[in-house]
Amino acid sequence: GKEAGIDYLNYTLYTTAATSFNYYSKHPSYQSQYPAFISQLGNPDLSWEVAYNANVGLDLSMISNRINLSVDLYNRRNSKLIMQVAIPSGMGVGTQYRNVGEMVNKGLELRLNTHNIRTENFDWHTTLSFSYNHNELTKLDNGSLKLHDHRELLVGESVDELKTIIMRRVDPMTGAPVFEKVLDDGTIEEVMESYELQSVLRNYQSM
């Protein structure tokens, strides 16, 4: 199919605004008309993600099935990765779904079931589980990925990477926080106000 997702990401969608008061409900010629605005900016070039999966599993059973161990390893590579990226608000909306690059997901899942005690009147079962997942952006079509939540991700980083404006210390004289401002050459400058940093993506650093 042409649609790249269940939300019709190829198409521009509109919604109507609402108001709590109908200003012109009694006017003979100007009945209130609610405006429509873009809720999703379509992308006709958007295509399906492509996933390549490799999985290895191992199941062990011991002592008449009283101990059971399950191990799963997986490696998943996604190309034509679909993500919601930030775009200039002059286009009518601040975000758009685009194919942005490639990502790898690697993980391990363990599950241990034991039947510790088995008598005529009492049973005791235990289940222990462990999972680990790591994802990494391996390719970005535009060199970086600017998201709608003031994050800019680079190749080698995780899509779950948390970034924020760093508070370096507290001014001992005023008690006000002192923040890090990242300059064009990468050097750090201390500033007292954080509002001037919020519009510059390089000021958001990994935690």
PDB file of C-alpha atoms in Angstrom:
ATOM      1  CA  GLY A   1       0.000   0.000   0.000  1.00  0.00           C
ATOM      2  CA  LYS A   2       0.944   3.606  -0.384  1.00  0.00           C
ATOM      3  CA  GLU A   3       0.213   4.610   3.212  1.00  0.00           C
ATOM      4  CA  ALA A   4       3.328   4.465   5.374  1.00  0.00           C
ATOM      5  CA  GLY A   5       1.401   3.895   8.575  1.00  0.00           C
ATOM      6  CA  ILE A   6      -2.030   3.459  10.115  1.00  0.00           C
ATOM      7  CA  ASP A   7      -2.282   7.222  10.688  1.00  0.00           C
ATOM      8  CA  TYR A   8      -2.103   8.053   6.971  1.00  0.00           C
ATOM      9  CA  LEU A   9       1.277   9.724   7.304  1.00  0.00           C
ATOM     10  CA  ASN A  10       1.419  10.475   3.573  1.00  0.00           C
ATOM     11  CA  TYR A  11      -1.522  12.856   3.828  1.00  0.00           C
ATOM     12  CA  THR A  12      -2.089  16.280   5.355  1.00  0.00           C
ATOM     13  CA  LEU A  13      -4.805  16.166   8.002  1.00  0.00           C
ATOM     14  CA  TYR A  14      -6.845  19.053   9.353  1.00  0.00           C
ATOM     15  CA  THR A  15      -8.825  19.613  12.513  1.00  0.00           C
ATOM     16  CA  THR A  16     -11.218  22.370  13.531  1.00  0.00           C
ATOM     17  CA  ALA A  17     -10.635  24.772  16.365  1.00  0.00           C
ATOM     18  CA  ALA A  18     -13.204  25.134  19.101  1.00  0.00           C
ATOM     19  CA  THR A  19     -14.199  28.065  21.263  1.00  0.00           C
ATOM     20  CA  SER A  20     -16.048  28.237  24.544  1.00  0.00           C
ATOM     21  CA  PHE A  21     -18.219  31.129  23.354  1.00  0.00           C
ATOM     22  CA  ASN A  22     -20.160  31.561  20.121  1.00  0.00           C
ATOM     23  CA  TYR A  23     -19.680  35.276  19.472  1.00  0.00           C
ATOM     24  CA  TYR A  24     -22.023  35.532  16.496  1.00  0.00           C
ATOM     25  CA  SER A  25     -24.696  32.959  17.289  1.00  0.00           C
ATOM     26  CA  LYS A  26     -27.417  35.629  17.037  1.00  0.00           C
ATOM     27  CA  HIS A  27     -26.038  37.492  14.023  1.00  0.00           C
ATOM     28  CA  PRO A  28     -28.194  37.029  10.890  1.00  0.00           C
ATOM     29  CA  SER A  29     -25.249  36.939   8.479  1.00  0.00           C
ATOM     30  CA  TYR A  30     -22.143  35.957  10.441  1.00  0.00           C
ATOM     31  CA  GLN A  31     -22.777  32.704  12.208  1.00  0.00           C
ATOM     32  CA  SER A  32     -19.648  31.516  14.024  1.00  0.00           C
ATOM     33  CA  GLN A  33     -17.372  29.488  11.778  1.00  0.00           C
ATOM     34  CA  TYR A  34     -14.603  27.525  13.454  1.00  0.00           C
ATOM     35  CA  PRO A  35     -11.308  27.647  11.514  1.00  0.00           C
ATOM     36  CA  ALA A  36      -9.470  24.543  10.397  1.00  0.00           C
ATOM     37  CA  PHE A  37      -5.758  24.114  10.968  1.00  0.00           C
ATOM     38  CA  ILE A  38      -3.169  21.494  10.048  1.00  0.00           C
ATOM     39  CA  SER A  39      -2.831  18.735  12.613  1.00  0.00           C
ATOM     40  CA  GLN A  40      -0.465  16.611  10.508  1.00  0.00           C
ATOM     41  CA  LEU A  41       1.606  17.704   7.531  1.00  0.00           C
ATOM     42  CA  GLY A  42       1.621  14.962   4.918  1.00  0.00           C
ATOM     43  CA  ASN A  43       4.755  13.703   3.228  1.00  0.00           C
ATOM     44  CA  PRO A  44       4.183  12.177  -0.245  1.00  0.00           C
ATOM     45  CA  ASP A  45       7.807  10.947  -0.322  1.00  0.00           C
ATOM     46  CA  LEU A  46       7.402   8.896   2.850  1.00  0.00           C
ATOM     47  CA  SER A  47       7.918   5.162   2.373  1.00  0.00           C
ATOM     48  CA  TRP A  48       7.648   2.081   4.572  1.00  0.00           C
ATOM     49  CA  GLU A  49      10.392   1.188   6.995  1.00  0.00           C
ATOM     50  CA  VAL A  50      12.356  -1.911   6.059  1.00  0.00           C
ATOM     51  CA  ALA A  51      13.367  -4.271   8.887  1.00  0.00           C
ATOM     52  CA  TYR A  52      16.011  -6.992   8.835  1.00  0.00           C
ATOM     53  CA  ASN A  53      15.775  -9.388  11.794  1.00  0.00           C
ATOM     54  CA  ALA A  54      18.170 -11.984  13.183  1.00  0.00           C
ATOM     55  CA  ASN A  55      17.136 -13.996  16.236  1.00  0.00           C
ATOM     56  CA  VAL A  56      18.735 -16.841  18.174  1.00  0.00           C
ATOM     57  CA  GLY A  57      16.913 -18.695  20.938  1.00  0.00           C
ATOM     58  CA  LEU A  58      17.795 -21.427  23.411  1.00  0.00           C
ATOM     59  CA  ASP A  59      15.448 -23.370  25.714  1.00  0.00           C
ATOM     60  CA  LEU A  60      16.746 -25.672  28.457  1.00  0.00           C
ATOM     61  CA  SER A  61      14.805 -27.953  30.776  1.00  0.00           C
ATOM     62  CA  MET A  62      16.299 -29.813  33.727  1.00  0.00           C
ATOM     63  CA  ILE A  63      15.313 -32.020  36.658  1.00  0.00           C
ATOM     64  CA  SER A  64      12.034 -33.274  35.210  1.00  0.00           C
ATOM     65  CA  ASN A  65      11.022 -29.791  33.996  1.00  0.00           C
ATOM     66  CA  ARG A  66      11.432 -28.273  37.451  1.00  0.00           C
ATOM     67  CA  ILE A  67      14.014 -25.822  36.052  1.00  0.00           C
ATOM     68  CA  ASN A  68      13.407 -24.147  32.692  1.00  0.00           C
ATOM     69  CA  LEU A  69      15.651 -21.541  31.127  1.00  0.00           C
ATOM     70  CA  SER A  70      14.845 -19.512  27.997  1.00  0.00           C
ATOM     71  CA  VAL A  71      17.432 -17.277  26.285  1.00  0.00           C
ATOM     72  CA  ASP A  72      16.713 -15.018  23.292  1.00  0.00           C
ATOM     73  CA  LEU A  73      19.200 -12.848  21.406  1.00  0.00           C
ATOM     74  CA  TYR A  74      18.033 -10.487  18.684  1.00  0.00           C
ATOM     75  CA  ASN A  75      19.536  -8.028  16.237  1.00  0.00           C
ATOM     76  CA  ARG A  76      17.183  -5.819  14.222  1.00  0.00           C
ATOM     77  CA  ARG A  77      18.245  -3.275  11.608  1.00  0.00           C
ATOM     78  CA  ASN A  78      15.731  -0.729  10.352  1.00  0.00           C
ATOM     79  CA  SER A  79      16.331   1.275   7.199  1.00  0.00           C
ATOM     80  CA  LYS A  80      14.196   4.161   5.956  1.00  0.00           C
ATOM     81  CA  LEU A  81      13.506   4.831   9.627  1.00  0.00           C
ATOM     82  CA  ILE A  82      10.284   6.835  10.155  1.00  0.00           C
ATOM     83  CA  MET A  83      10.463   9.506  12.835  1.00  0.00           C
ATOM     84  CA  GLN A  84       8.727  12.782  13.638  1.00  0.00           C
ATOM     85  CA  VAL A  85      11.216  15.579  13.015  1.00  0.00           C
ATOM     86  CA  ALA A  86      11.138  19.308  13.667  1.00  0.00           C
ATOM     87  CA  ILE A  87      10.515  21.602  10.689  1.00  0.00           C
ATOM     88  CA  PRO A  88      10.118  25.405  10.359  1.00  0.00           C
ATOM     89  CA  SER A  89       6.770  26.428  11.853  1.00  0.00           C
ATOM     90  CA  GLY A  90       6.154  28.637   8.808  1.00  0.00           C
ATOM     91  CA  MET A  91       5.102  25.457   6.977  1.00  0.00           C
ATOM     92  CA  GLY A  92       1.910  25.464   9.052  1.00  0.00           C
ATOM     93  CA  VAL A  93       2.943  22.877  11.631  1.00  0.00           C
ATOM     94  CA  GLY A  94       6.116  22.301  13.620  1.00  0.00           C
ATOM     95  CA  THR A  95       6.717  18.600  12.840  1.00  0.00           C
ATOM     96  CA  GLN A  96       6.535  16.096   9.991  1.00  0.00           C
ATOM     97  CA  TYR A  97       7.078  12.352   9.652  1.00  0.00           C
ATOM     98  CA  ARG A  98      10.073  11.576   7.439  1.00  0.00           C
ATOM     99  CA  ASN A  99      12.410   8.738   6.494  1.00  0.00           C
ATOM    100  CA  VAL A 100      15.549   9.780   8.333  1.00  0.00           C
ATOM    101  CA  GLY A 101      18.116   6.971   8.141  1.00  0.00           C
ATOM    102  CA  GLU A 102      18.996   3.654   9.735  1.00  0.00           C
ATOM    103  CA  MET A 103      18.991   2.232  13.260  1.00  0.00           C
ATOM    104  CA  VAL A 104      20.133  -1.001  14.891  1.00  0.00           C
ATOM    105  CA  ASN A 105      18.396  -2.623  17.873  1.00  0.00           C
ATOM    106  CA  LYS A 106      20.272  -5.301  19.813  1.00  0.00           C
ATOM    107  CA  GLY A 107      19.001  -7.095  22.862  1.00  0.00           C
ATOM    108  CA  LEU A 108      18.949 -10.043  25.220  1.00  0.00           C
ATOM    109  CA  GLU A 109      16.018 -11.624  27.061  1.00  0.00           C
ATOM    110  CA  LEU A 110      16.347 -14.227  29.814  1.00  0.00           C
ATOM    111  CA  ARG A 111      13.586 -16.082  31.604  1.00  0.00           C
ATOM    112  CA  LEU A 112      14.094 -18.648  34.390  1.00  0.00           C
ATOM    113  CA  ASN A 113      11.201 -20.694  35.760  1.00  0.00           C
ATOM    114  CA  THR A 114      11.738 -22.962  38.751  1.00  0.00           C
ATOM    115  CA  HIS A 115       9.447 -25.311  40.643  1.00  0.00           C
ATOM    116  CA  ASN A 116      11.095 -25.066  44.052  1.00  0.00           C
ATOM    117  CA  ILE A 117       8.770 -27.110  46.241  1.00  0.00           C
ATOM    118  CA  ARG A 118       6.177 -29.624  45.160  1.00  0.00           C
ATOM    119  CA  THR A 119       4.177 -31.521  47.803  1.00  0.00           C
ATOM    120  CA  GLU A 120       0.659 -32.794  48.111  1.00  0.00           C
ATOM    121  CA  ASN A 121      -0.538 -29.597  49.809  1.00  0.00           C
ATOM    122  CA  PHE A 122       1.958 -26.952  48.730  1.00  0.00           C
ATOM    123  CA  ASP A 123       3.517 -25.693  45.467  1.00  0.00           C
ATOM    124  CA  TRP A 124       6.134 -22.969  45.146  1.00  0.00           C
ATOM    125  CA  HIS A 125       7.016 -21.580  41.714  1.00  0.00           C
ATOM    126  CA  THR A 126       9.524 -18.829  40.929  1.00  0.00           C
ATOM    127  CA  THR A 127       9.910 -16.817  37.724  1.00  0.00           C
ATOM    128  CA  LEU A 128      12.885 -14.540  37.120  1.00  0.00           C
ATOM    129  CA  SER A 129      13.244 -12.430  33.981  1.00  0.00           C
ATOM    130  CA  PHE A 130      15.863 -10.072  32.597  1.00  0.00           C
ATOM    131  CA  SER A 131      15.913  -7.989  29.433  1.00  0.00           C
ATOM    132  CA  TYR A 132      18.419  -5.619  27.860  1.00  0.00           C
ATOM    133  CA  ASN A 133      18.028  -3.476  24.756  1.00  0.00           C
ATOM    134  CA  HIS A 134      20.329  -1.014  23.059  1.00  0.00           C
ATOM    135  CA  ASN A 135      19.531   0.984  19.932  1.00  0.00           C
ATOM    136  CA  GLU A 136      21.938   3.064  17.894  1.00  0.00           C
ATOM    137  CA  LEU A 137      21.507   5.379  14.940  1.00  0.00           C
ATOM    138  CA  THR A 138      23.916   4.106  12.293  1.00  0.00           C
ATOM    139  CA  LYS A 139      23.007   6.468   9.452  1.00  0.00           C
ATOM    140  CA  LEU A 140      21.230   9.823   9.210  1.00  0.00           C
ATOM    141  CA  ASP A 141      20.361  11.234   5.808  1.00  0.00           C
ATOM    142  CA  ASN A 142      20.924  14.845   6.898  1.00  0.00           C
ATOM    143  CA  GLY A 143      23.874  14.200   9.206  1.00  0.00           C
ATOM    144  CA  SER A 144      21.782  14.872  12.317  1.00  0.00           C
ATOM    145  CA  LEU A 145      18.223  14.407  13.474  1.00  0.00           C
ATOM    146  CA  LYS A 146      16.335  17.374  14.927  1.00  0.00           C
ATOM    147  CA  LEU A 147      13.362  16.235  16.993  1.00  0.00           C
ATOM    148  CA  HIS A 148      10.334  18.209  18.133  1.00  0.00           C
ATOM    149  CA  ASP A 149      11.366  18.047  21.820  1.00  0.00           C
ATOM    150  CA  HIS A 150      14.492  20.212  21.418  1.00  0.00           C
ATOM    151  CA  ARG A 151      16.819  17.250  20.880  1.00  0.00           C
ATOM    152  CA  GLU A 152      19.371  16.864  18.119  1.00  0.00           C
ATOM    153  CA  LEU A 153      20.650  13.316  17.664  1.00  0.00           C
ATOM    154  CA  LEU A 154      23.828  12.279  15.871  1.00  0.00           C
ATOM    155  CA  VAL A 155      25.083   9.054  14.331  1.00  0.00           C
ATOM    156  CA  GLY A 156      26.157   6.692  17.097  1.00  0.00           C
ATOM    157  CA  GLU A 157      23.605   7.973  19.605  1.00  0.00           C
ATOM    158  CA  SER A 158      20.437   6.283  20.819  1.00  0.00           C
ATOM    159  CA  VAL A 159      16.964   7.544  19.917  1.00  0.00           C
ATOM    160  CA  ASP A 160      16.226   7.333  23.654  1.00  0.00           C
ATOM    161  CA  GLU A 161      19.175   9.590  24.527  1.00  0.00           C
ATOM    162  CA  LEU A 162      18.180  12.199  27.096  1.00  0.00           C
ATOM    163  CA  LYS A 163      19.510  15.684  26.474  1.00  0.00           C
ATOM    164  CA  THR A 164      18.989  18.807  28.492  1.00  0.00           C
ATOM    165  CA  ILE A 165      20.476  22.209  29.257  1.00  0.00           C
ATOM    166  CA  ILE A 166      23.161  21.605  31.866  1.00  0.00           C
ATOM    167  CA  MET A 167      23.092  23.495  35.155  1.00  0.00           C
ATOM    168  CA  ARG A 168      26.749  23.722  36.213  1.00  0.00           C
ATOM    169  CA  ARG A 169      26.479  25.226  39.680  1.00  0.00           C
ATOM    170  CA  VAL A 170      24.642  27.658  41.941  1.00  0.00           C
ATOM    171  CA  ASP A 171      25.859  31.229  42.304  1.00  0.00           C
ATOM    172  CA  PRO A 172      26.979  31.525  45.960  1.00  0.00           C
ATOM    173  CA  MET A 173      26.060  35.218  46.112  1.00  0.00           C
ATOM    174  CA  THR A 174      22.527  35.083  44.689  1.00  0.00           C
ATOM    175  CA  GLY A 175      21.554  31.413  44.916  1.00  0.00           C
ATOM    176  CA  ALA A 176      20.621  31.538  41.211  1.00  0.00           C
ATOM    177  CA  PRO A 177      21.473  28.590  38.927  1.00  0.00           C
ATOM    178  CA  VAL A 178      24.339  28.955  36.459  1.00  0.00           C
ATOM    179  CA  PHE A 179      23.920  27.193  33.098  1.00  0.00           C
ATOM    180  CA  GLU A 180      26.280  26.036  30.356  1.00  0.00           C
ATOM    181  CA  LYS A 181      26.095  27.813  27.003  1.00  0.00           C
ATOM    182  CA  VAL A 182      27.786  25.958  24.132  1.00  0.00           C
ATOM    183  CA  LEU A 183      29.423  28.378  21.709  1.00  0.00           C
ATOM    184  CA  ASP A 184      29.952  27.851  17.972  1.00  0.00           C
ATOM    185  CA  ASP A 185      33.502  26.545  18.513  1.00  0.00           C
ATOM    186  CA  GLY A 186      32.349  24.061  21.172  1.00  0.00           C
ATOM    187  CA  THR A 187      33.682  25.960  24.162  1.00  0.00           C
ATOM    188  CA  ILE A 188      31.504  26.462  27.247  1.00  0.00           C
ATOM    189  CA  GLU A 189      30.379  29.793  28.649  1.00  0.00           C
ATOM    190  CA  GLU A 190      28.504  30.256  31.913  1.00  0.00           C
ATOM    191  CA  VAL A 191      25.231  32.229  31.832  1.00  0.00           C
ATOM    192  CA  MET A 192      22.657  33.044  34.493  1.00  0.00           C
ATOM    193  CA  GLU A 193      19.496  32.815  32.392  1.00  0.00           C
ATOM    194  CA  SER A 194      18.359  29.629  30.656  1.00  0.00           C
ATOM    195  CA  TYR A 195      15.672  31.146  28.396  1.00  0.00           C
ATOM    196  CA  GLU A 196      18.278  32.393  25.904  1.00  0.00           C
ATOM    197  CA  LEU A 197      19.634  28.839  25.550  1.00  0.00           C
ATOM    198  CA  GLN A 198      16.381  27.056  24.796  1.00  0.00           C
ATOM    199  CA  SER A 199      16.187  27.933  21.097  1.00  0.00           C
ATOM    200  CA  VAL A 200      19.718  26.658  20.275  1.00  0.00           C
ATOM    201  CA  LEU A 201      19.886  22.874  19.914  1.00  0.00           C
ATOM    202  CA  ARG A 202      23.610  22.572  20.646  1.00  0.00           C
ATOM    203  CA  ASN A 203      22.940  23.723  24.208  1.00  0.00           C
ATOM    204  CA  TYR A 204      21.078  20.472  24.877  1.00  0.00           C
ATOM    205  CA  GLN A 205      23.719  17.991  26.049  1.00  0.00           C
ATOM    206  CA  SER A 206      23.576  14.307  26.917  1.00  0.00           C
ATOM    207  CA  MET A 207      22.843  13.562  30.557  1.00  0.00           C
TER     208      MET A 207
END
